[in-house]
PDB file of C-alpha atoms and ligand atoms in Angstrom:
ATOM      1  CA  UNK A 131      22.748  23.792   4.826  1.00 44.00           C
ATOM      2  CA  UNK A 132      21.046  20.366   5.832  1.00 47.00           C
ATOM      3  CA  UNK A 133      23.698  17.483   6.003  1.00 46.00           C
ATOM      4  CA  UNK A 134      22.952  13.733   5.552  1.00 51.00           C
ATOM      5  CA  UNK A 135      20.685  12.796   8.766  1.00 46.00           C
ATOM      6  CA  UNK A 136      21.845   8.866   8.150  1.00 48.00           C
ATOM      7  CA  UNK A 137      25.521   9.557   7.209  1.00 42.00           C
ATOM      8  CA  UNK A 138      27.648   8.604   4.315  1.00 39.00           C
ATOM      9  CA  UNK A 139      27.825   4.707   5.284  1.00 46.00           C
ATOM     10  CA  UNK A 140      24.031   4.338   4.496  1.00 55.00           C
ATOM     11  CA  UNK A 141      23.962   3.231   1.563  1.00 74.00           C
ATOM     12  CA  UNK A 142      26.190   0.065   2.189  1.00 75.00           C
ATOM     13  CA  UNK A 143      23.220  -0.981   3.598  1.00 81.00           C
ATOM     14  CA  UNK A 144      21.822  -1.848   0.482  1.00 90.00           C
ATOM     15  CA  UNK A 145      24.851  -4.028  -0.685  1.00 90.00           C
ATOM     16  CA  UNK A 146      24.223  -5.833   2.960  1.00 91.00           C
ATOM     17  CA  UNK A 147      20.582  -6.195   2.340  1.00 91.00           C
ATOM     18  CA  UNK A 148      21.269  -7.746  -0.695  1.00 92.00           C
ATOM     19  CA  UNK A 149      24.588  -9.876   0.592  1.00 92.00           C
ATOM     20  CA  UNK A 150      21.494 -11.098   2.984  1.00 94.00           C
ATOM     21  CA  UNK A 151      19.708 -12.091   0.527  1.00 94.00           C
ATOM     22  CA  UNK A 152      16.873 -10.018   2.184  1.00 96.00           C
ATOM     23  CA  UNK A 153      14.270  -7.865  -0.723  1.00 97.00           C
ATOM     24  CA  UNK A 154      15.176  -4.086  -0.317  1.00 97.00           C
ATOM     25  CA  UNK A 155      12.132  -1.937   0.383  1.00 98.00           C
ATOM     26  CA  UNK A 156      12.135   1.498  -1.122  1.00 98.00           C
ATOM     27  CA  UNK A 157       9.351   3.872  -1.235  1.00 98.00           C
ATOM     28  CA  UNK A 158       9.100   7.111  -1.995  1.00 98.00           C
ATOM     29  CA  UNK A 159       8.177   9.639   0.181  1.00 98.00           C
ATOM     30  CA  UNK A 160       7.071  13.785  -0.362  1.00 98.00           C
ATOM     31  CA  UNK A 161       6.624  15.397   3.064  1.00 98.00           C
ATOM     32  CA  UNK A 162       7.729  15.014   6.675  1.00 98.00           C
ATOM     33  CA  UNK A 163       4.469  12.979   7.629  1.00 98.00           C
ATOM     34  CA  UNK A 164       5.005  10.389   4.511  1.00 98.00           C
ATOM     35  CA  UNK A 165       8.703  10.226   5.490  1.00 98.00           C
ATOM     36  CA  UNK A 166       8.432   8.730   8.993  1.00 98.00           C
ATOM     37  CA  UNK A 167       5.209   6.471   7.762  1.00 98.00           C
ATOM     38  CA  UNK A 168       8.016   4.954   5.825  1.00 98.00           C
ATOM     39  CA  UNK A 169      10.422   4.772   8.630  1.00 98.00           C
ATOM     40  CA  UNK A 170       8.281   3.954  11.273  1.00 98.00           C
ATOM     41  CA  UNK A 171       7.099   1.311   8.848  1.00 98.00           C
ATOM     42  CA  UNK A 172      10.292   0.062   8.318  1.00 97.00           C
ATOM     43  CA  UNK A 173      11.143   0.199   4.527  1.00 97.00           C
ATOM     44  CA  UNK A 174      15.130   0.231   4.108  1.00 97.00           C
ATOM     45  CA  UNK A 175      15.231   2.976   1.987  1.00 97.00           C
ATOM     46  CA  UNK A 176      13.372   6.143   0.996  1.00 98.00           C
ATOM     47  CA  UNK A 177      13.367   7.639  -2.483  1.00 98.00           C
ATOM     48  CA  UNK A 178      11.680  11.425  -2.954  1.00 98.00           C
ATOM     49  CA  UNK A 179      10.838  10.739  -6.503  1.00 98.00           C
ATOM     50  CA  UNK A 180      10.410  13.500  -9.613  1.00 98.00           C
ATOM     51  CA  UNK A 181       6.869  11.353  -8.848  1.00 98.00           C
ATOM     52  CA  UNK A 182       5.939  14.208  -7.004  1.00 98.00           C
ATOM     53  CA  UNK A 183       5.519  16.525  -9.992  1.00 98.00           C
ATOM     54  CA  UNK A 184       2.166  14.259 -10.052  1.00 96.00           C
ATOM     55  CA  UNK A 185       1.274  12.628  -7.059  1.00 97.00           C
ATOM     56  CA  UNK A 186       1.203  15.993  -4.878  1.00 98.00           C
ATOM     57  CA  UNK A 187       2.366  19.112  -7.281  1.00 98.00           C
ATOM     58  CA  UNK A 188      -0.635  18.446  -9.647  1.00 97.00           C
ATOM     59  CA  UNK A 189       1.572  18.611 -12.664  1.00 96.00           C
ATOM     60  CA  UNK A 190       1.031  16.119 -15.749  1.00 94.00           C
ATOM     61  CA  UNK A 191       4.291  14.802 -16.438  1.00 95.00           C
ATOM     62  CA  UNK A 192       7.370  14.310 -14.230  1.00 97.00           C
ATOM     63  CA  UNK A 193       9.067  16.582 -16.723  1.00 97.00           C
ATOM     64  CA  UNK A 194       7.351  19.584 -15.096  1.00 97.00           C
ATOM     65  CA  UNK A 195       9.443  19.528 -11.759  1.00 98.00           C
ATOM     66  CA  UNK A 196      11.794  22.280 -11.310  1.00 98.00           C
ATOM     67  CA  UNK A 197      14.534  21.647  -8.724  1.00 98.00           C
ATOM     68  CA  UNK A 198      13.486  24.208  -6.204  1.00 98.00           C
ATOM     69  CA  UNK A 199      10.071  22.835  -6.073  1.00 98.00           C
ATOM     70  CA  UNK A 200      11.625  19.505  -5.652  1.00 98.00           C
ATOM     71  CA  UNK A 201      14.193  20.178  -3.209  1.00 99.00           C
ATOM     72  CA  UNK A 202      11.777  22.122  -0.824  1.00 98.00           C
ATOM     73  CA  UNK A 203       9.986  18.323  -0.774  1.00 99.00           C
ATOM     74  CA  UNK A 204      13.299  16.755  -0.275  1.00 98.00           C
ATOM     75  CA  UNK A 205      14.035  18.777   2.387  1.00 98.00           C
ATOM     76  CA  UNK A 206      10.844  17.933   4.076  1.00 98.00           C
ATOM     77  CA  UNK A 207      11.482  14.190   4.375  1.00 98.00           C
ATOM     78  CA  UNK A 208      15.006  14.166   5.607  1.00 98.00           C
ATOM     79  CA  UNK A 209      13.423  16.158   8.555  1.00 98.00           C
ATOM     80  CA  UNK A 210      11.786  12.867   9.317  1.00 98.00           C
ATOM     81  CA  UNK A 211      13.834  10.275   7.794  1.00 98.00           C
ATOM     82  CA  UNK A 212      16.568  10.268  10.256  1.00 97.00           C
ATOM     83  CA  UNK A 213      17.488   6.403  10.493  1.00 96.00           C
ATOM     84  CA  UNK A 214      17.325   5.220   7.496  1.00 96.00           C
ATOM     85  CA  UNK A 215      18.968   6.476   3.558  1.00 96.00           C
ATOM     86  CA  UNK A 216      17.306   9.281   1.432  1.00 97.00           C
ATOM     87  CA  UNK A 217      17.629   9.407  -2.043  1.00 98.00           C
ATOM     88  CA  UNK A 218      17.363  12.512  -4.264  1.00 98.00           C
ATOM     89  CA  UNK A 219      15.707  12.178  -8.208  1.00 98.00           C
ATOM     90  CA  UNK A 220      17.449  14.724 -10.311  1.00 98.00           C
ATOM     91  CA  UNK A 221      14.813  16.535 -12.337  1.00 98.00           C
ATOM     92  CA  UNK A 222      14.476  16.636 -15.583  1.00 98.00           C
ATOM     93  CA  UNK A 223      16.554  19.456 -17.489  1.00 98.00           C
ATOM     94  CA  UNK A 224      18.615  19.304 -14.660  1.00 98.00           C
ATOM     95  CA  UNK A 225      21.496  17.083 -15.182  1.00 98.00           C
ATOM     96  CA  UNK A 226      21.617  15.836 -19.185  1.00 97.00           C
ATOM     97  CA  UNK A 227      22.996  18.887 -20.938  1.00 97.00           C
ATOM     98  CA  UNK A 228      26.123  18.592 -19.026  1.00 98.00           C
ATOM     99  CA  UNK A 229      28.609  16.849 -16.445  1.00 98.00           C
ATOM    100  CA  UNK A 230      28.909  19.995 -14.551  1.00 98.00           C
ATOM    101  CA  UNK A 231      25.583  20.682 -14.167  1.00 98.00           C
ATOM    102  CA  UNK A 232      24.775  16.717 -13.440  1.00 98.00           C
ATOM    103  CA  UNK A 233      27.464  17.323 -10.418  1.00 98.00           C
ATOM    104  CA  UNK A 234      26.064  21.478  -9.480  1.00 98.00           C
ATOM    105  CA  UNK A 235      22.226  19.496  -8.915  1.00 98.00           C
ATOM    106  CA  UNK A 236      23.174  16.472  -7.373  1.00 98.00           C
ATOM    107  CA  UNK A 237      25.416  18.389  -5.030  1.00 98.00           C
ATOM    108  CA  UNK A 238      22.274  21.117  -4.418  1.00 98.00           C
ATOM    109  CA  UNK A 239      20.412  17.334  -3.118  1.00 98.00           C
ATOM    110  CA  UNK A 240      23.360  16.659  -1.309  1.00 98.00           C
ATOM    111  CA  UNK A 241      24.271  19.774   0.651  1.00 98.00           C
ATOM    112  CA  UNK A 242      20.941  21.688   0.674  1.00 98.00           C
ATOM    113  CA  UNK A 243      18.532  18.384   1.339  1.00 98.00           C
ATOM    114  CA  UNK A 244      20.869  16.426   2.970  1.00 98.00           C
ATOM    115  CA  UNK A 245      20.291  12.975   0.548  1.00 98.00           C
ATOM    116  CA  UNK A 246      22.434  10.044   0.442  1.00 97.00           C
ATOM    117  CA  UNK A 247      22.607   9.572  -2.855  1.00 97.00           C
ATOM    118  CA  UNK A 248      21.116  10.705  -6.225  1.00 98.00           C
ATOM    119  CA  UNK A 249      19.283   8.965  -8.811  1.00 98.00           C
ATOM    120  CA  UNK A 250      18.895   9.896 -12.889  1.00 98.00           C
ATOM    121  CA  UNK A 251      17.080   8.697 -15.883  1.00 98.00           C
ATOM    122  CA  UNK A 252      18.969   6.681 -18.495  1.00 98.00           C
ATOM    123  CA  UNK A 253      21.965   5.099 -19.591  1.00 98.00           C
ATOM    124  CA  UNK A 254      22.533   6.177 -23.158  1.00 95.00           C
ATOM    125  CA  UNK A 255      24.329   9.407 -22.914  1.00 96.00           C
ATOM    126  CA  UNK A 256      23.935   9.732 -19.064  1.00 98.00           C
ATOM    127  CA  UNK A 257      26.998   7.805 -18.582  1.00 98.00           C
ATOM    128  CA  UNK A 258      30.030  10.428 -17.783  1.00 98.00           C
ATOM    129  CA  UNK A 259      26.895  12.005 -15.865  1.00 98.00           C
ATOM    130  CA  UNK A 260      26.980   9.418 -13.641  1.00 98.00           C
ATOM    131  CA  UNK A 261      30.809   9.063 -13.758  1.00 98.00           C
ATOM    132  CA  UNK A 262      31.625  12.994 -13.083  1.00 98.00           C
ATOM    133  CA  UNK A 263      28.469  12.755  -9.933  1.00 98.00           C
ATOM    134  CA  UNK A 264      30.836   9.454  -8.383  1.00 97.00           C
ATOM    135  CA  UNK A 265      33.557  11.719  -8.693  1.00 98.00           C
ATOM    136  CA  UNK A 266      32.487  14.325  -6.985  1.00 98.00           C
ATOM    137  CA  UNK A 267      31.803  11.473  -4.169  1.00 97.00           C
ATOM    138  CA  UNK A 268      27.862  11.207  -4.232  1.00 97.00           C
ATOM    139  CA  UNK A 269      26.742   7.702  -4.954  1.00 97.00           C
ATOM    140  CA  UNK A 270      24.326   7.568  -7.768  1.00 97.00           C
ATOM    141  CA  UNK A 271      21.350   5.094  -8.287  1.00 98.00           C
ATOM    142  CA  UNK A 272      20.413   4.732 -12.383  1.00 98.00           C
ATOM    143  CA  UNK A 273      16.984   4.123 -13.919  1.00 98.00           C
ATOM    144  CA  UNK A 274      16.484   2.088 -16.722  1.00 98.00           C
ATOM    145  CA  UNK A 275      13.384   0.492 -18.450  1.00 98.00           C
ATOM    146  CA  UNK A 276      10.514   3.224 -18.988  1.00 98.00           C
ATOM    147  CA  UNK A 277      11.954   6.448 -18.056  1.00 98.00           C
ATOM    148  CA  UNK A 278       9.002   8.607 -17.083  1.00 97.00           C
ATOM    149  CA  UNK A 279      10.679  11.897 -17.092  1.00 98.00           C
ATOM    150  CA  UNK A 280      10.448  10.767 -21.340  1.00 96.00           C
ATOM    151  CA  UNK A 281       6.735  10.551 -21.367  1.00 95.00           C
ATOM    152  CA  UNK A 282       5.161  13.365 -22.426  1.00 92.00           C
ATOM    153  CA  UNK A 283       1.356  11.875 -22.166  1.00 88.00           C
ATOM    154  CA  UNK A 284      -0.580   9.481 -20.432  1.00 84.00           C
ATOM    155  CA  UNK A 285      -0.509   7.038 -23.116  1.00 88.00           C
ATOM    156  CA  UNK A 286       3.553   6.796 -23.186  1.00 91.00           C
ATOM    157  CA  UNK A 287       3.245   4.894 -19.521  1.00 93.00           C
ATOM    158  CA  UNK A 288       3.600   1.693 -21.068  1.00 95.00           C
ATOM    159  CA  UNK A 289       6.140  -1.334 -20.268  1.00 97.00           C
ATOM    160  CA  UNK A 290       9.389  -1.173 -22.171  1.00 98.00           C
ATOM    161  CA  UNK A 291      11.640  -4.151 -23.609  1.00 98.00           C
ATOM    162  CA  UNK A 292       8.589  -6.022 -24.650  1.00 98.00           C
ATOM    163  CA  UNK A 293      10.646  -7.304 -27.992  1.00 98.00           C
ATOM    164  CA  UNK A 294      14.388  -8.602 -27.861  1.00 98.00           C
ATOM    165  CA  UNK A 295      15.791  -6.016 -29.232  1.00 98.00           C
ATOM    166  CA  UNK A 296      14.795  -2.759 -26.857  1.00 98.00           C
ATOM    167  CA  UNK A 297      14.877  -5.558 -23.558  1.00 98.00           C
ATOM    168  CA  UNK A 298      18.911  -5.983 -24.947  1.00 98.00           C
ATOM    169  CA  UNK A 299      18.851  -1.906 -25.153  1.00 98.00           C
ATOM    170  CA  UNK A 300      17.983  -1.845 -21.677  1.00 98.00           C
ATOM    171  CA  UNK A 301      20.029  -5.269 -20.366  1.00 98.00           C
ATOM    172  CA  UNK A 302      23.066  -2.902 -21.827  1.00 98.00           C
ATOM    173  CA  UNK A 303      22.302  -0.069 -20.095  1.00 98.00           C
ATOM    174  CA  UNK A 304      22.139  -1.823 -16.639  1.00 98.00           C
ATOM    175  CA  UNK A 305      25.511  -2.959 -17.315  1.00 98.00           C
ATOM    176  CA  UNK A 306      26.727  -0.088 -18.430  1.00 98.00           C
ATOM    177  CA  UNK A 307      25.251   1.936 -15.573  1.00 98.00           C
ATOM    178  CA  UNK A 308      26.861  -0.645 -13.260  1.00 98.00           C
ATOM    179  CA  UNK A 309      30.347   0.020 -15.325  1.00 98.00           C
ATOM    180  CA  UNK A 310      29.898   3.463 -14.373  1.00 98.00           C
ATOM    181  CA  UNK A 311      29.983   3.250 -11.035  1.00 97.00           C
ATOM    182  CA  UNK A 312      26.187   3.303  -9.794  1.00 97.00           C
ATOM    183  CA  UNK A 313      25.356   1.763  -5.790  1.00 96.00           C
ATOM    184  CA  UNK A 314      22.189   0.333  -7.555  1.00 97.00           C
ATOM    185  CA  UNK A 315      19.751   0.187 -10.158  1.00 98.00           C
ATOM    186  CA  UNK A 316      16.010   1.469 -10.297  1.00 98.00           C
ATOM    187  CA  UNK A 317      14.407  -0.957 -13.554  1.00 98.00           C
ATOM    188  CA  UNK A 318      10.634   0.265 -14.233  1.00 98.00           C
ATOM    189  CA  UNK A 319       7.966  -1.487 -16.050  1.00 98.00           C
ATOM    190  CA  UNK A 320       9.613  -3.948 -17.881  1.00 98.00           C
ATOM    191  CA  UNK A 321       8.785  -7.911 -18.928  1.00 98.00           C
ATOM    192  CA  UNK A 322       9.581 -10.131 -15.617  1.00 98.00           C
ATOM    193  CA  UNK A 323      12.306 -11.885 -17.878  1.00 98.00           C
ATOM    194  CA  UNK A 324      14.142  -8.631 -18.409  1.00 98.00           C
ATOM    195  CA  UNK A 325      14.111  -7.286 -14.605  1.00 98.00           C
ATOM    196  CA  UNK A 326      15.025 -11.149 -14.023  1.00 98.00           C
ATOM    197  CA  UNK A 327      17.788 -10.988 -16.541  1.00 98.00           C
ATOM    198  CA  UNK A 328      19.198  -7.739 -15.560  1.00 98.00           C
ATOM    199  CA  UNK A 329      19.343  -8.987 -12.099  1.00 98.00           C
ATOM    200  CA  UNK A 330      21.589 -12.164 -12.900  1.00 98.00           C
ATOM    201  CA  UNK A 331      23.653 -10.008 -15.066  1.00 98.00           C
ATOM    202  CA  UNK A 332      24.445  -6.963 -12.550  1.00 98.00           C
ATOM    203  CA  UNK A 333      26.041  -7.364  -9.103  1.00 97.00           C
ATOM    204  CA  UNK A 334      24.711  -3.730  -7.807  1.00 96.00           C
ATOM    205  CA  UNK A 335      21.410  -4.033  -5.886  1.00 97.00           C
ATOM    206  CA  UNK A 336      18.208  -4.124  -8.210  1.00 98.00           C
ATOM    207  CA  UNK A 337      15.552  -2.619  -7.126  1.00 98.00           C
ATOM    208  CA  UNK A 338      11.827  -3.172  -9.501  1.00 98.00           C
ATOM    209  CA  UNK A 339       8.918  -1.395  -9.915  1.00 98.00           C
ATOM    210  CA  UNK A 340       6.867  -2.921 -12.617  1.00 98.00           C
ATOM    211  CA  UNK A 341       9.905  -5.587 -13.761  1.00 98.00           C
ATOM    212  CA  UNK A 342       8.718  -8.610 -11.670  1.00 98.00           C
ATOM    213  CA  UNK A 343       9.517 -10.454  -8.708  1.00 98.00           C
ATOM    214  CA  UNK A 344      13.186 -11.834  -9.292  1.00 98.00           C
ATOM    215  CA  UNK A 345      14.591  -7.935  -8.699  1.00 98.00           C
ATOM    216  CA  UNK A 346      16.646  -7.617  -5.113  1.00 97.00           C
ATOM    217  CA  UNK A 347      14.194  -5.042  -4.034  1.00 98.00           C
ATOM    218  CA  UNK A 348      10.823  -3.291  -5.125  1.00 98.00           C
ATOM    219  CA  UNK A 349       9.834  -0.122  -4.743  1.00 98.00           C
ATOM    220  CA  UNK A 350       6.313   1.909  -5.261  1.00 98.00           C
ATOM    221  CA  UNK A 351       5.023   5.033  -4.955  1.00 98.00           C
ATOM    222  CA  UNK A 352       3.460   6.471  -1.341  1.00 98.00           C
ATOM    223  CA  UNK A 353      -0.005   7.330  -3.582  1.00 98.00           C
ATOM    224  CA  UNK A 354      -0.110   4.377  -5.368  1.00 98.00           C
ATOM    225  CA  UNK A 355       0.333   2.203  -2.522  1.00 98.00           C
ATOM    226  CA  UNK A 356      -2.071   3.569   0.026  1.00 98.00           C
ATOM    227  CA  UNK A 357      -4.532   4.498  -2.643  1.00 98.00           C
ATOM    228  CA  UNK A 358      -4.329   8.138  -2.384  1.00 97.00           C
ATOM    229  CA  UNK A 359      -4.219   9.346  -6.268  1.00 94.00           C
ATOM    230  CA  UNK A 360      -7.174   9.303  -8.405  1.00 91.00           C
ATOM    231  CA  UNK A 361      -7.636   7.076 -11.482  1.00 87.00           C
ATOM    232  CA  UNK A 362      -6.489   3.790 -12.712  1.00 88.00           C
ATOM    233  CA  UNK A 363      -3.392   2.462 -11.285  1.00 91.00           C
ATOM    234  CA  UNK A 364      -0.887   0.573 -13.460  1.00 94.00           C
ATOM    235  CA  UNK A 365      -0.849  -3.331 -13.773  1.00 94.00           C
ATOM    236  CA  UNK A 366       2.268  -2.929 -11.378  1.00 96.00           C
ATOM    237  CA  UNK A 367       0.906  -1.161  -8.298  1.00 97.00           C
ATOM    238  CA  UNK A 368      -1.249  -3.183  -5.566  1.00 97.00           C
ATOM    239  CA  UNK A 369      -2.768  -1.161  -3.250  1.00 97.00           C
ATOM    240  CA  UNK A 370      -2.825  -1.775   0.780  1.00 98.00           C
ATOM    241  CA  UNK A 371      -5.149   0.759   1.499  1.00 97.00           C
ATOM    242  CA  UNK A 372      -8.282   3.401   0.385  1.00 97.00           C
ATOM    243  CA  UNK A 373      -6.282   6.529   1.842  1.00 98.00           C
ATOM    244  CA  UNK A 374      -8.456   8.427  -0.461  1.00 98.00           C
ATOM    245  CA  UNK A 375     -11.920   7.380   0.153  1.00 98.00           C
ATOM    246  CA  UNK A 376     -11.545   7.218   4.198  1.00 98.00           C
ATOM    247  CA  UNK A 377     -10.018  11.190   3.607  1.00 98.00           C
ATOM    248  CA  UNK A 378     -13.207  11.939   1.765  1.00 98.00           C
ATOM    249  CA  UNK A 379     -15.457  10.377   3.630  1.00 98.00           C
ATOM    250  CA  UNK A 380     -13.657  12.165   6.970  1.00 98.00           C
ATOM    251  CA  UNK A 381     -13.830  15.480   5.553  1.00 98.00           C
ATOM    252  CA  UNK A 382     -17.601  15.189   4.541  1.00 98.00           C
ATOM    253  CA  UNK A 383     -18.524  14.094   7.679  1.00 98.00           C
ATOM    254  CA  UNK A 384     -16.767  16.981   9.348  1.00 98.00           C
ATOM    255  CA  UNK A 385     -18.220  19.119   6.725  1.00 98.00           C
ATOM    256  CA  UNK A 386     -21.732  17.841   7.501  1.00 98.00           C
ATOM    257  CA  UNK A 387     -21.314  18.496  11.044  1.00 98.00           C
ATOM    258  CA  UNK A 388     -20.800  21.992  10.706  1.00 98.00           C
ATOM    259  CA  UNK A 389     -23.498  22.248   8.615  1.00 98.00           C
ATOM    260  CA  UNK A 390     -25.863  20.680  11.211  1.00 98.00           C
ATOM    261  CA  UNK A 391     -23.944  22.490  14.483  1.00 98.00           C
ATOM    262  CA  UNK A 392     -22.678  18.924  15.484  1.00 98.00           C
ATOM    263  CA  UNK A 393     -19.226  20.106  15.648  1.00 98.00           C
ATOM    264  CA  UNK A 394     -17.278  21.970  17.500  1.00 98.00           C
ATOM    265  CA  UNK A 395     -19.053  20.598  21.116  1.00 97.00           C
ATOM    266  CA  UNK A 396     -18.815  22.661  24.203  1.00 95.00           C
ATOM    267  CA  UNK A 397     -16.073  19.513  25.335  1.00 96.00           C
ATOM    268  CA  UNK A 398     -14.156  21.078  21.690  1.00 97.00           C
ATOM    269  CA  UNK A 399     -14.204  24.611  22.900  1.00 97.00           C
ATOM    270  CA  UNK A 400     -11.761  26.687  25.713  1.00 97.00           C
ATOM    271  CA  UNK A 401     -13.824  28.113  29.298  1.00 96.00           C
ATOM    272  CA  UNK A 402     -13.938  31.290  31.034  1.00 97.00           C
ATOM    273  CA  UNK A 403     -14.666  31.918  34.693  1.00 98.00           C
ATOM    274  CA  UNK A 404     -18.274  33.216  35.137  1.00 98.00           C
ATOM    275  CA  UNK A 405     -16.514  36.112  37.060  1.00 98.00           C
ATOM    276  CA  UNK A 406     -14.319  36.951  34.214  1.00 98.00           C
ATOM    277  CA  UNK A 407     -17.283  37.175  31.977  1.00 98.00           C
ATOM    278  CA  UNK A 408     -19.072  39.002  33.806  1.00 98.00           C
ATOM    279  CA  UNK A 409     -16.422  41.742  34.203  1.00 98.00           C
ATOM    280  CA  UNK A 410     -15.815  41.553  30.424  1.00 98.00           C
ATOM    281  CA  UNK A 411     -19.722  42.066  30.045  1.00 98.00           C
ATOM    282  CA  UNK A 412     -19.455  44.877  32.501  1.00 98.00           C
ATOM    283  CA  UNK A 413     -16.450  46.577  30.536  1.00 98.00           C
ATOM    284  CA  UNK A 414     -17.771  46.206  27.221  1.00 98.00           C
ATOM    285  CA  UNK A 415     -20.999  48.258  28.362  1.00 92.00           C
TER     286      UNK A 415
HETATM  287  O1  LIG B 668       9.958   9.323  -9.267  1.00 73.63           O
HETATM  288  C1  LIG B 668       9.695   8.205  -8.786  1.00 73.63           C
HETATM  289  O2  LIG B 668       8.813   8.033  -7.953  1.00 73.63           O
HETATM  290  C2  LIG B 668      10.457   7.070  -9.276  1.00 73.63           C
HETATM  291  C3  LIG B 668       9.983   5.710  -8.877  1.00 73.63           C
HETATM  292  C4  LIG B 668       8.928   5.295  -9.803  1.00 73.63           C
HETATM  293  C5  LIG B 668      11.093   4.746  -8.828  1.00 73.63           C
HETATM  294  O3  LIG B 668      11.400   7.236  -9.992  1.00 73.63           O
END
């Protein structure tokens, strides 16, 4: 059993952050080496996102995740995250059908990956999830705007609450989250004026991805922000690096080294005594 590396007052942090008036950085992370970039980068807060079903599962959807998978990923970054709070994503078929089986997951992200908190998709319906999860004492972050663990295609990741009356669908279910009991708020790919109005209209940290700059925090995906996935990005993401091309290009050149006996150099290799392979020689005849 893995406990929480950062212990149970991490996530006040957030509420500090934002007392502070300082942005809150989250970013997810899928392994042990992204998990200390992020720390040793110093974001505030690391999120192992359902993301993964895509960014390093190869899946198509989010929806394709299966707790195991993701908790064997989850695991992975708390070995490495060890200052700082984790957050686990509750796949998808994992926690709607039920209150107890909302509370059995997020407890299997508590106990077995050692997270800080848990975050779901949703507000309509999701509600006593999130209640019943409090209860059982793990803090819960909600997600409201798109929803990607809805989309069933490529085409479906497109910016919600672009007309008054599905931004006010998703203004209410920020509040309502909030009623419920959440530490904070994930809002994805909505108009700037809805992440702005959620934000004056919730006292819980806010944290955007896609919802504009008046949000508390932001938060992006490890892939998408270093340029490691293939394909178009969306309008949200701005990428710091070309992780992708300088892998490529290292890999070729190793490749083409081989190819041309460049690599490994006599420096690359281990030595032998003469004497030692002499009586090797001598012993194999
Ligand atoms: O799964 C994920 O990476 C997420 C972020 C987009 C917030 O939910």
């Amino acid at each position: 059993m893995t406990r929480s590396a950062s212990g149970a007052s991490a996530l006040p942090t957030l509420a500090a952050l934002q007392r502070a008036g300082q942005p809150i950085v989250m970013l997810t992370a899928y392994d042990f080496p992204s998990g200390r970039v992020a720390q040793e980068a110093g974001v505030d807060v690391v999120l192992v996102g359902d993301s993964a079903a895509m960014t390093v599962l190869g899946y198509t959807t989010t929806r394709d995740i299966s707790v195991d998978e993701l908790l064997v990923l989850t695991r992975a970054v708390r070995r490495a995250v060890t200052k700082i709070p984790l957050i686990g994503d509750l796949p998808f078929g994992s926690y709607e059908h039920s209150d107890a089986s909302a509370v059995a997951t997020a407890r299997r992200f508590v106990d077995e990956a050692g997270c800080d908190a848990v975050k779901l998709e949703g507000a309509d319906g999701m509600l006593s999830r999130v209640t019943a999860i409090i209860a059982a004492g793990i803090p819960v972050i909600g997600h409201v705007g798109l929803l990607p663990q809805s989309v069933t295609s490529p085409e479906g990741y497109r910016a919600r609450g672009r007309d008054a009356e599905q931004a006010l669908e998703i203004i209410t279910g920020a509040e309502q989250l909030e009623a419920a009991g959440c530490v904070a708020l994930v809002v994805e790919a909505v108009p700037s004026e809805v992440g702005a109005l959620i934000s004056e209209r919730v006292r819980i940290p806010v944290i955007g991805i896609g919802a504009g700059g008046a949000t508390g925090g932001q938060v992006l995906v490890y892939h998408d922000l270093l340029g490691l996935g293939e394909g178009r990005s969306a309008r949200f993401v701005r990428r710091y690096a070309a992780a992708r091309d300088v892998l490529i290009d290292a890999v070729r050149r190793w490749a083409d080294d081989v190819r041309s006996h460049r690599f490994p150099s006599a420096e690359e290799g281990y030595g032998m005594p003469v004497e030692e392979v002499e009586a090797l020689r001598k012993k194999l005849g």
